[in-house]
mmCIF file of C-alpha atoms in Angstrom:
data_model
loop_
_atom_site.group_PDB
_atom_site.id
_atom_site.type_symbol
_atom_site.label_atom_id
_atom_site.label_comp_id
_atom_site.label_asym_id
_atom_site.label_seq_id
_atom_site.Cartn_x
_atom_site.Cartn_y
_atom_site.Cartn_z
ATOM 1 C CA UNK A 231 -0.138 -0.401 0.027
ATOM 2 C CA UNK A 232 1.372 3.137 -1.003
ATOM 3 C CA UNK A 233 1.906 6.316 1.550
ATOM 4 C CA UNK A 234 -0.600 8.052 0.057
ATOM 5 C CA UNK A 235 -3.083 5.393 0.299
ATOM 6 C CA UNK A 236 -2.251 4.723 3.759
ATOM 7 C CA UNK A 237 -2.906 7.868 4.791
ATOM 8 C CA UNK A 238 -6.031 8.277 3.400
ATOM 9 C CA UNK A 239 -7.160 5.027 4.631
ATOM 10 C CA UNK A 240 -6.218 6.651 8.247
ATOM 11 C CA UNK A 241 -8.013 9.973 7.699
ATOM 12 C CA UNK A 242 -11.422 7.543 6.654
ATOM 13 C CA UNK A 243 -11.448 5.852 9.664
ATOM 14 C CA UNK A 244 -10.934 8.720 11.859
ATOM 15 C CA UNK A 245 -13.785 10.440 10.091
ATOM 16 C CA UNK A 246 -15.987 7.748 10.059
ATOM 17 C CA UNK A 247 -15.527 6.766 13.760
ATOM 18 C CA UNK A 248 -16.472 10.552 14.174
ATOM 19 C CA UNK A 249 -19.738 10.258 11.507
ATOM 20 C CA UNK A 250 -21.203 6.916 13.201
ATOM 21 C CA UNK A 251 -21.045 8.481 16.942
ATOM 22 C CA UNK A 252 -22.756 11.094 15.332
ATOM 23 C CA UNK A 253 -25.673 9.575 13.120
ATOM 24 C CA UNK A 254 -26.192 6.047 14.292
ATOM 25 C CA UNK A 255 -28.847 5.464 17.342
ATOM 26 C CA UNK A 256 -28.700 3.986 20.260
ATOM 27 C CA UNK A 257 -29.555 0.494 19.139
ATOM 28 C CA UNK A 258 -26.284 -0.911 19.113
ATOM 29 C CA UNK A 259 -22.773 -0.117 19.700
ATOM 30 C CA UNK A 260 -20.415 0.560 16.219
ATOM 31 C CA UNK A 261 -16.987 0.549 16.434
ATOM 32 C CA UNK A 262 -14.469 1.445 13.575
ATOM 33 C CA UNK A 263 -11.754 -1.070 13.925
ATOM 34 C CA UNK A 264 -9.388 0.230 10.545
ATOM 35 C CA UNK A 265 -9.759 1.226 6.773
ATOM 36 C CA UNK A 266 -7.833 -0.282 4.240
ATOM 37 C CA UNK A 267 -7.033 0.713 0.802
ATOM 38 C CA UNK A 268 -8.303 -1.871 -2.012
ATOM 39 C CA UNK A 269 -7.854 -1.723 -5.784
ATOM 40 C CA UNK A 270 -4.579 1.077 -5.519
ATOM 41 C CA UNK A 271 -6.615 3.688 -3.683
ATOM 42 C CA UNK A 272 -10.108 3.515 -5.380
ATOM 43 C CA UNK A 273 -11.879 1.662 -2.861
ATOM 44 C CA UNK A 274 -11.331 2.029 0.925
ATOM 45 C CA UNK A 275 -12.546 -0.543 2.932
ATOM 46 C CA UNK A 276 -13.965 0.338 6.969
ATOM 47 C CA UNK A 277 -13.623 -2.533 8.936
ATOM 48 C CA UNK A 278 -16.318 -2.311 11.841
ATOM 49 C CA UNK A 279 -17.422 -4.210 14.923
ATOM 50 C CA UNK A 280 -20.760 -4.238 16.104
ATOM 51 C CA UNK A 281 -22.183 -4.897 19.718
ATOM 52 C CA UNK A 282 -24.537 -6.793 20.335
ATOM 53 C CA UNK A 283 -23.535 -9.000 17.746
ATOM 54 C CA UNK A 284 -27.308 -10.198 17.027
ATOM 55 C CA UNK A 285 -27.884 -6.205 15.813
ATOM 56 C CA UNK A 286 -24.902 -6.387 13.183
ATOM 57 C CA UNK A 287 -27.667 -7.268 10.075
ATOM 58 C CA UNK A 288 -29.313 -4.078 11.140
ATOM 59 C CA UNK A 289 -26.056 -1.920 11.666
ATOM 60 C CA UNK A 290 -24.922 -3.210 8.402
ATOM 61 C CA UNK A 291 -27.713 -2.231 6.650
ATOM 62 C CA UNK A 292 -27.671 1.414 8.562
ATOM 63 C CA UNK A 293 -24.061 1.982 7.075
ATOM 64 C CA UNK A 294 -25.085 0.911 3.390
ATOM 65 C CA UNK A 295 -27.798 3.763 3.716
ATOM 66 C CA UNK A 296 -25.769 6.206 4.913
ATOM 67 C CA UNK A 297 -22.781 5.405 2.586
ATOM 68 C CA UNK A 298 -23.577 8.676 0.560
ATOM 69 C CA UNK A 299 -23.897 10.563 3.282
ATOM 70 C CA UNK A 300 -20.589 9.443 4.512
ATOM 71 C CA UNK A 301 -18.988 11.014 1.621
ATOM 72 C CA UNK A 302 -20.441 14.045 1.811
ATOM 73 C CA UNK A 303 -19.176 14.273 5.709
ATOM 74 C CA UNK A 304 -15.940 13.382 4.193
ATOM 75 C CA UNK A 305 -15.780 15.951 1.931
ATOM 76 C CA UNK A 306 -16.471 18.856 3.960
ATOM 77 C CA UNK A 307 -13.888 17.303 6.662
ATOM 78 C CA UNK A 308 -10.941 16.110 4.438
ATOM 79 C CA UNK A 309 -8.974 17.186 1.558
ATOM 80 C CA UNK A 310 -8.343 13.975 0.262
ATOM 81 C CA UNK A 311 -9.628 12.268 -3.028
ATOM 82 C CA UNK A 312 -12.858 10.411 -2.092
ATOM 83 C CA UNK A 313 -12.539 6.681 -3.255
ATOM 84 C CA UNK A 314 -15.383 3.963 -2.618
ATOM 85 C CA UNK A 315 -15.759 3.472 0.687
ATOM 86 C CA UNK A 316 -17.287 0.068 1.804
ATOM 87 C CA UNK A 317 -18.049 -1.400 5.406
ATOM 88 C CA UNK A 318 -17.658 -4.528 5.840
ATOM 89 C CA UNK A 319 -18.019 -6.345 9.562
ATOM 90 C CA UNK A 320 -15.109 -7.349 11.889
ATOM 91 C CA UNK A 321 -16.337 -8.867 15.029
ATOM 92 C CA UNK A 322 -13.438 -11.038 15.748
ATOM 93 C CA UNK A 323 -14.646 -14.236 14.126
#
């Protein structure tokens, strides 16, 4: 991974955590674990954990619905080229 892709992934992980804390309800706890660049920086995967685990499907649906809103948040709060963002579940299994 290039230095630029690594830096973008760090920024996206930090901003994702802020966005989720602000936008998500209190049905579950969604925690950003890390962000990882894929496809030469054209795509970033944001790995999250969800507690309780039985709320994971609803939490992932919420994140998919909020993908465009998160991209808009990134445009306002960062100065990076916005790649495609995918949210992935990573509950340590």
